[in-house]
Structures are given as C-alpha cells and as structure tokens.
Coordinates of C-alpha atoms in Angstrom, one line a residue:
M1 CA 71.5 176.7 -152.0
A2 CA 73.9 173.7 -152.7
D3 CA 72.7 172.5 -156.5
K4 CA 73.1 169.1 -154.5
M5 CA 71.4 168.9 -151.0
Y6 CA 73.7 166.4 -150.6
E7 CA 76.8 163.4 -152.0
A8 CA 76.9 159.6 -151.2
V9 CA 80.7 158.7 -151.1
G10 CA 80.8 155.2 -151.7
D11 CA 79.0 153.1 -149.1
F12 CA 79.9 154.6 -146.0
A13 CA 79.0 158.6 -145.9
C14 CA 76.0 160.6 -146.9
L15 CA 77.6 164.1 -146.8
D16 CA 74.9 167.1 -146.0
L17 CA 76.3 170.0 -149.0
D18 CA 73.6 172.3 -147.8
R19 CA 74.5 172.6 -144.2
K20 CA 76.8 175.7 -144.8
R21 CA 73.9 177.8 -146.0
R22 CA 71.5 176.4 -143.2
T23 CA 73.5 176.8 -140.4
G24 CA 76.7 179.1 -141.6
F25 CA 79.3 176.9 -140.9
P26 CA 80.0 173.1 -143.0
E27 CA 79.4 170.1 -142.1
V28 CA 82.2 168.3 -139.2
V29 CA 83.9 165.3 -139.9
F30 CA 84.2 163.0 -136.3
C31 CA 87.2 161.1 -137.5
Q32 CA 87.2 159.2 -134.2
S33 CA 86.8 155.5 -135.8
K34 CA 86.6 156.4 -139.5
K35 CA 88.7 154.6 -141.5
I36 CA 91.9 156.1 -143.0
D37 CA 90.8 156.0 -146.8
Q38 CA 86.7 157.1 -145.7
C39 CA 88.5 160.4 -144.0
V40 CA 90.5 160.9 -146.8
E41 CA 87.1 160.8 -149.1
I42 CA 85.5 162.7 -146.9
F43 CA 87.7 165.4 -146.2
K44 CA 88.4 165.6 -150.3
T45 CA 84.7 165.7 -151.1
L46 CA 84.0 168.7 -148.2
Y47 CA 86.7 170.5 -149.4
K48 CA 85.9 170.0 -153.3
N49 CA 82.4 171.7 -152.7
N50 CA 83.0 173.8 -149.9
G51 CA 86.8 175.4 -149.0
L52 CA 86.6 174.8 -145.4
V53 CA 86.5 171.8 -143.9
L54 CA 86.6 170.9 -139.9
G55 CA 87.4 167.2 -138.9
T56 CA 87.7 166.6 -134.6
R57 CA 89.0 163.6 -133.3
A58 CA 92.1 163.3 -135.7
S59 CA 94.7 160.8 -135.3
K60 CA 98.0 161.9 -136.6
E61 CA 98.1 158.8 -139.0
Q62 CA 94.5 160.2 -140.3
Y63 CA 96.2 163.4 -141.0
E64 CA 99.1 162.9 -142.9
A65 CA 96.8 160.6 -144.9
V66 CA 94.6 163.2 -145.5
K67 CA 97.8 165.8 -146.5
A68 CA 99.2 163.5 -148.9
A69 CA 95.4 163.9 -151.1
I70 CA 95.0 168.0 -149.8
P71 CA 98.3 169.5 -149.2
E72 CA 96.6 172.6 -147.6
A73 CA 95.1 170.6 -145.0
K74 CA 97.2 171.6 -141.1
Y75 CA 97.2 169.2 -138.1
H76 CA 96.6 171.0 -134.3
E77 CA 98.2 167.9 -132.6
Q78 CA 96.4 169.6 -128.8
A79 CA 93.5 169.7 -130.7
R80 CA 93.4 166.7 -132.5
C81 CA 92.4 168.9 -135.0
I82 CA 92.4 168.9 -138.6
T83 CA 91.6 171.7 -140.7
V84 CA 91.3 172.7 -144.4
G85 CA 91.2 175.9 -145.9
E86 CA 90.7 179.3 -143.7
P87 CA 87.4 181.4 -142.3
E88 CA 86.5 184.0 -144.8
K89 CA 86.9 187.1 -142.4
L90 CA 87.5 186.9 -138.4
V91 CA 85.3 189.2 -135.9
G92 CA 84.5 190.3 -132.5
K93 CA 86.4 187.8 -129.6
V94 CA 85.6 184.7 -127.9
A95 CA 87.8 183.5 -124.4
V96 CA 89.0 180.2 -124.3
C97 CA 89.6 179.6 -120.4
T98 CA 91.0 176.2 -118.7
A99 CA 91.5 175.7 -114.8
G100 CA 94.3 173.7 -115.7
T101 CA 97.5 172.8 -118.0
T102 CA 96.1 169.2 -118.7
D103 CA 92.4 170.7 -119.4
I104 CA 94.4 172.4 -122.2
P105 CA 93.8 169.8 -125.4
V106 CA 90.0 170.1 -124.6
A107 CA 90.4 173.9 -125.0
E108 CA 92.2 173.7 -128.0
E109 CA 89.7 171.3 -129.6
A110 CA 86.9 174.4 -128.3
A111 CA 89.9 177.3 -129.7
V112 CA 90.2 175.7 -133.1
T113 CA 87.1 175.7 -133.9
A114 CA 85.8 178.8 -132.6
Y115 CA 89.0 180.3 -135.0
M116 CA 86.9 177.7 -137.8
C117 CA 83.8 179.4 -137.4
G118 CA 84.9 182.6 -138.0
A119 CA 85.6 183.8 -134.3
N120 CA 89.3 186.1 -132.7
V121 CA 90.2 183.6 -130.0
E122 CA 92.0 184.4 -127.0
K123 CA 93.5 181.5 -124.7
F124 CA 94.0 182.3 -120.8
Y125 CA 95.2 179.0 -119.8
D126 CA 95.6 177.4 -116.1
V127 CA 93.5 179.8 -114.8
G128 CA 92.0 177.5 -112.3
V129 CA 90.0 178.4 -108.9
A130 CA 93.1 176.7 -106.7
G131 CA 95.1 180.2 -107.6
L132 CA 91.8 182.3 -107.6
H133 CA 94.6 185.5 -108.1
R134 CA 95.4 183.8 -112.0
L135 CA 92.1 184.0 -112.8
L136 CA 91.4 187.5 -111.1
D137 CA 94.4 189.4 -112.9
R138 CA 93.0 188.3 -116.4
I139 CA 89.1 188.8 -115.8
D140 CA 89.3 192.4 -117.0
E141 CA 90.9 190.6 -121.1
I142 CA 88.7 187.5 -121.0
R143 CA 85.1 190.2 -119.8
T144 CA 85.8 191.9 -123.6
A145 CA 84.5 188.9 -125.0
N146 CA 81.7 188.2 -126.2
A147 CA 81.3 184.4 -125.0
I148 CA 83.0 182.4 -123.2
V149 CA 84.7 178.7 -122.6
A150 CA 85.1 177.4 -119.4
V151 CA 86.8 173.9 -119.4
A152 CA 87.8 172.1 -116.3
G153 CA 87.8 168.8 -114.6
M154 CA 88.5 168.0 -110.8
E155 CA 85.5 170.1 -109.0
G156 CA 84.8 172.3 -112.1
A157 CA 84.4 175.0 -110.5
L158 CA 86.1 177.6 -113.5
C159 CA 82.7 177.9 -114.7
T160 CA 80.5 179.3 -111.6
V161 CA 84.0 181.6 -111.2
I162 CA 83.8 183.6 -114.6
G163 CA 80.1 183.3 -114.3
G164 CA 79.7 185.5 -111.4
L165 CA 81.9 188.3 -112.4
V166 CA 81.2 188.8 -116.7
T167 CA 78.0 189.6 -118.5
V168 CA 78.1 186.7 -121.6
P169 CA 77.1 183.8 -122.1
V170 CA 79.5 181.3 -120.1
I171 CA 79.9 178.3 -122.2
A172 CA 81.5 175.3 -119.4
V173 CA 83.4 171.9 -120.6
P174 CA 83.6 169.3 -118.4
T175 CA 86.4 167.4 -118.6
S176 CA 87.9 163.6 -117.7
I177 CA 90.5 165.0 -115.8
G178 CA 90.4 164.0 -112.0
Y179 CA 91.4 161.4 -109.4
G180 CA 88.4 158.4 -109.1
A181 CA 85.8 160.6 -107.5
N182 CA 85.9 162.6 -110.7
F183 CA 84.0 159.6 -112.3
E184 CA 86.3 160.5 -115.7
G185 CA 84.4 164.5 -115.5
V186 CA 80.9 162.5 -114.5
S187 CA 81.6 164.8 -111.4
A188 CA 82.5 168.2 -113.2
L189 CA 79.4 167.6 -115.7
L190 CA 76.9 167.5 -112.4
A191 CA 78.8 170.7 -110.6
M192 CA 78.7 172.6 -113.8
I193 CA 74.9 171.8 -114.7
N194 CA 74.2 172.4 -110.7
S195 CA 76.1 176.4 -111.1
C196 CA 74.8 178.9 -109.6
A197 CA 76.1 181.1 -112.3
A198 CA 73.5 182.6 -114.2
G199 CA 74.1 182.5 -118.4
T200 CA 76.1 179.5 -117.8
S201 CA 75.4 176.7 -120.0
V202 CA 76.6 173.3 -120.2
V203 CA 78.4 170.6 -122.8
N204 CA 78.8 167.2 -122.9
I205 CA 82.2 165.2 -120.9
D206 CA 85.2 166.5 -123.4
N207 CA 83.5 168.4 -125.7
G208 CA 85.8 171.3 -126.4
F209 CA 83.9 171.1 -130.6
G210 CA 80.4 171.4 -129.0
A211 CA 81.4 174.9 -126.7
G212 CA 83.3 176.4 -129.6
Y213 CA 81.0 175.8 -131.9
S214 CA 78.3 177.2 -129.7
A215 CA 80.6 180.4 -128.5
A216 CA 81.1 181.3 -132.3
Q217 CA 77.5 181.0 -133.2
I218 CA 77.2 183.8 -130.0
N219 CA 80.1 185.9 -131.0
A220 CA 79.0 185.6 -134.9
M221 CA 75.4 187.0 -133.6
V222 CA 76.6 189.8 -131.5
E223 CA 78.6 190.7 -134.0
G224 CA 76.1 191.2 -136.5
G225 CA 74.1 193.6 -134.1
K226 CA 77.1 196.0 -134.0

C-alpha cells in the first residue's frame, strides 16, 4: 500500500495514490476543461509517485506546459493523449479496429490507453462493413488478439460483424461520426447495445479510453492465466 492513500494538490485536486495497487494502473488524468497550471501540477505529482502517467483529452497547449515541467512527456496528437513513462512490460495482444478513417482519433485513444496499461496493440483501420472484403482479409490476424476494440460511427455495425467471427470479447465504441440521423453517435450507440453478437459490450460515445482500458484488463487476465 502507498505510504499515503491520496495527496492534495492545491485546492483543486485530491489525487488517488493507491489506485495502482488496487486496480493495476495509476489514476488517469482527464485533461479536458482543466487549467494548464492544474494539469502541470497533477502530472508532476502523479509522475513523482508512479513514474507513469496517462492524460486523456489533452490539448497541445496543455502538453507543452507539461513537457516544460517533465521533459519525458510525449503527445499523441490524434489520440489527444499525454503520456509520461513507459509500461514495465507488454503482454498479449489487443486489436483496435475502425470502420472508417474518421473513427481513428477515438481508436487512437483506445490504442494509447491499452499500450500504457501493458498490452501489445495491433491496429486494423478502415475495415468497415460497407467493404466487407477489407475485414475478411484481416480477420485471421484479428482473431489472434485476446480482446478486440471495434470503433464505428454511422450505423455502428462493425462490432456485430466482428463479434460473429471471433471467440474473444469485443468492446464496441460508438463514435459521433455520421449524418443528421446519427444524432452525434446515439444511433450507433443504440445499434451496438442491441447487437445480436454475444460477447459484445459497449462503452459510451467516443470513449476510446474506456474501451482501451477494459481491453487491456481482459488481455492481462488472459496472459496471467497462461
């Protein structure tokens, strides 16, 4: 157990220093709407205590301020993630798939998250069901993963098709990509929730982080049992 269970940072944050022991990964920083100086202080405290930090929904300006304080910081522009440090080791495999190119930013958030949580990540982008041959050409590779993240907007059909072809859990991520009746991802969300493919679970709209984290947990459980 950590010497301190938590640490107050100014009057704006109370950081959970014990989370890695309890859950296997340190507290993650949701950077959106945080002031730049708040991000910097939070990153410094978490890095001091864990040596590994993941920040999501981060702006370039937030990253530049964090990097000035912690030179090891990296910015993953498409994912909008800041990372500091590297996982101790990588195990297994998580496959991250997208229906289209426009879904890639959400998929990249999932991929960066899964990697930071210790999973080898392989990406299969633009394999949507409108050109099913693209998916079928890659399905043997996708099947070798311990968990699959399927990211899609529009009608959100990708997760159901993949779910009917594999033996491992599929985590579906609806994106806010699509025309008016997509309702900024609601139509894809409802389609995924109503999927007839057993073994499919669904996270919130554009929640690549949640999908990547869950996929990494599944991957770690499988590899731990081998």
